[in-house]
Amino acid sequence: MGRWRPPAEGSTAIITRAGFERLRAELDELWRVRRPAVVKALAEAAAEGDRSENAEYTYRKKQLGEIDRRVRYLGKRLEALKIAEGPPSDPSAIFFGALFEIEDTDSGDTARYRIVGPDETDAKAGWISIDSPLARAALRKRADDEFEVQLPAGPARYLVLSVAYESAA
């Protein structure tokens, strides 16, 4: 059996202004702060002598590779991203950036979510990717609309309780 895997599905290249600024700040911090510090530590470890048995040298090479991979990814990703600013033309419906509250019609449990780009998801904050099944199913729904979604745990039915947009996030 080979190591070939089919290419991963491309994620939607959309992001909020705040998410874009966070990624740009991460890239800047990696390039201007962390990478120079690791390069300096790598040079010091290399000066200690035999590199084949030098754990510090091996660790720093691996760390530098991880930083360089992330820098390359962020550099390409930031160029490809489109920043979505402001609420949509119809703020009563769920679109990118929406804060919405839903109720599970079976259990009565409620949950609050915000639809964001795949690069800024945060499960604890309730920020879900626009590529997620729940977000896809909720798109274009309004308060008092019901919808069904196929989740990993099985099918679920929800009622939209409210839809809102933050002025700046």
C-alpha positions as MATLAB code, in Angstrom:
seq = 'MGRWRPPAEGSTAIITRAGFERLRAELDELWRVRRPAVVKALAEAAAEGDRSENAEYTYRKKQLGEIDRRVRYLGKRLEALKIAEGPPSDPSAIFFGALFEIEDTDSGDTARYRIVGPDETDAKAGWISIDSPLARAALRKRADDEFEVQLPAGPARYLVLSVAYESAA';
ca = [
       0.000    0.000    0.000;
       1.441    3.379   -1.008;
       1.541    6.663    0.834;
      -0.548    8.483   -1.770;
      -3.596   10.276   -0.458;
      -6.128   12.221   -2.458;
      -5.684   15.973   -2.132;
      -7.595   17.589    0.705;
     -10.636   19.643   -0.117;
      -9.765   23.296   -0.487;
     -11.118   25.490    2.273;
     -13.056   28.650    1.549;
     -10.678   31.600    1.242;
     -12.693   34.118    3.251;
     -11.891   35.721    6.589;
     -12.962   38.539    8.878;
     -10.779   41.646    9.210;
      -9.828   40.686   12.802;
      -8.910   37.142   11.731;
      -6.763   38.480    8.895;
      -4.939   40.829   11.275;
      -4.306   37.943   13.709;
      -2.775   35.795   10.958;
      -0.662   38.703    9.721;
       0.557   39.386   13.282;
       1.421   35.687   13.692;
       3.431   35.751   10.453;
       5.248   38.900   11.556;
       6.031   37.434   14.998;
       7.315   34.183   13.477;
       9.497   35.957   10.927;
      10.866   38.805   13.046;
      11.015   37.303   16.559;
      10.862   33.508   16.777;
      12.843   32.570   13.652;
      15.881   34.776   14.452;
      15.937   33.415   18.023;
      15.865   29.799   16.779;
      18.554   30.518   14.153;
      20.785   31.986   16.870;
      20.198   28.972   19.150;
      20.871   26.633   16.200;
      24.190   28.355   15.473;
      25.178   28.039   19.137;
      24.262   24.332   19.150;
      26.193   23.757   15.908;
      29.289   25.376   17.447;
      29.304   22.786   20.250;
      30.888   20.161   18.028;
      29.623   16.764   16.842;
      26.177   17.335   15.366;
      25.270   13.655   15.051;
      24.860   13.281   18.827;
      23.779   16.836   19.608;
      20.132   16.753   20.763;
      19.931   20.559   20.975;
      21.072   20.887   17.350;
      18.531   18.281   16.186;
      15.732   19.948   18.138;
      16.557   23.415   16.788;
      16.702   22.132   13.176;
      13.264   20.574   13.627;
      11.926   23.760   15.257;
      13.316   25.887   12.409;
      11.641   23.585    9.866;
       8.289   23.939   11.628;
       8.580   27.734   11.720;
       9.570   27.871    8.040;
       6.628   25.614    7.090;
       4.189   27.864    8.961;
       5.732   31.010    7.447;
       5.382   29.557    3.923;
       1.772   28.523    4.606;
       0.800   31.906    6.067;
       2.525   33.802    3.250;
       0.533   31.903    0.614;
      -2.705   31.844    2.600;
      -2.760   35.580    3.345;
      -2.388   36.327   -0.384;
      -5.342   34.056   -1.216;
      -7.746   35.269    1.499;
     -10.596   37.669    0.815;
     -11.622   39.886    3.714;
     -15.377   40.109    4.285;
     -16.219   43.443    5.853;
     -19.537   44.758    7.043;
     -22.883   43.029    7.265;
     -24.484   41.523    4.138;
     -27.162   43.322    2.152;
     -29.811   41.244    3.973;
     -28.863   41.271    7.696;
     -31.957   39.292    8.698;
     -30.551   36.112    7.082;
     -27.561   33.989    8.097;
     -24.456   34.658    6.004;
     -20.709   34.839    6.678;
     -20.017   36.670    9.944;
     -23.488   36.048   11.377;
     -24.044   35.466   15.080;
     -27.020   33.161   15.332;
     -28.804   31.215   18.016;
     -30.445   27.880   17.286;
     -32.571   25.437   19.241;
     -32.453   21.678   18.789;
     -36.101   20.811   18.064;
     -35.744   17.367   19.680;
     -33.992   18.209   22.960;
     -34.793   21.921   23.317;
     -31.087   22.739   23.845;
     -29.963   26.096   22.513;
     -26.568   27.081   21.134;
     -25.030   30.284   19.814;
     -22.606   30.275   16.868;
     -20.741   32.667   14.627;
     -19.834   31.753   11.065;
     -16.188   32.586   10.328;
     -13.485   31.499    7.908;
     -11.757   28.128    8.305;
      -8.575   29.848    9.552;
     -10.269   31.426   12.569;
     -12.553   28.733   13.982;
     -12.741   28.421   17.769;
     -15.039   25.753   19.201;
     -14.950   27.188   22.725;
     -16.124   30.595   21.490;
     -18.756   29.029   19.204;
     -16.994   30.188   16.032;
     -17.661   27.613   13.309;
     -16.165   27.401    9.838;
     -18.281   28.380    6.874;
     -17.227   24.989    5.465;
     -18.804   23.045    8.367;
     -22.027   21.081    7.772;
     -23.939   23.156   10.353;
     -22.892   26.473    8.801;
     -23.674   25.262    5.276;
     -27.140   24.132    6.354;
     -27.828   27.390    8.246;
     -26.878   29.723    5.381;
     -29.732   31.945    4.148;
     -32.013   30.908    7.025;
     -33.861   33.559    9.057;
     -35.336   33.715   12.548;
     -38.141   31.133   12.956;
     -36.844   28.995   10.036;
     -36.261   25.291   10.654;
     -33.562   23.269    8.928;
     -32.090   19.789    8.974;
     -28.399   18.977    8.934;
     -26.401   15.767    8.727;
     -23.839   15.996   11.555;
     -21.144   13.409   12.368;
     -23.352   12.255   15.281;
     -26.315   11.840   12.947;
     -29.121   13.965   11.551;
     -30.361   16.917   13.583;
     -33.160   19.453   13.219;
     -32.842   23.051   14.409;
     -34.949   26.176   14.736;
     -33.256   29.544   14.208;
     -34.032   31.794   17.193;
     -32.070   34.921   16.255;
     -29.641   36.368   13.710;
     -27.323   39.324   14.314;
     -24.106   40.851   12.994;
     -21.365   42.560   14.986;
     -20.369   45.990   13.722;
     -16.659   45.218   14.266;
     -15.132   41.869   15.177;
];
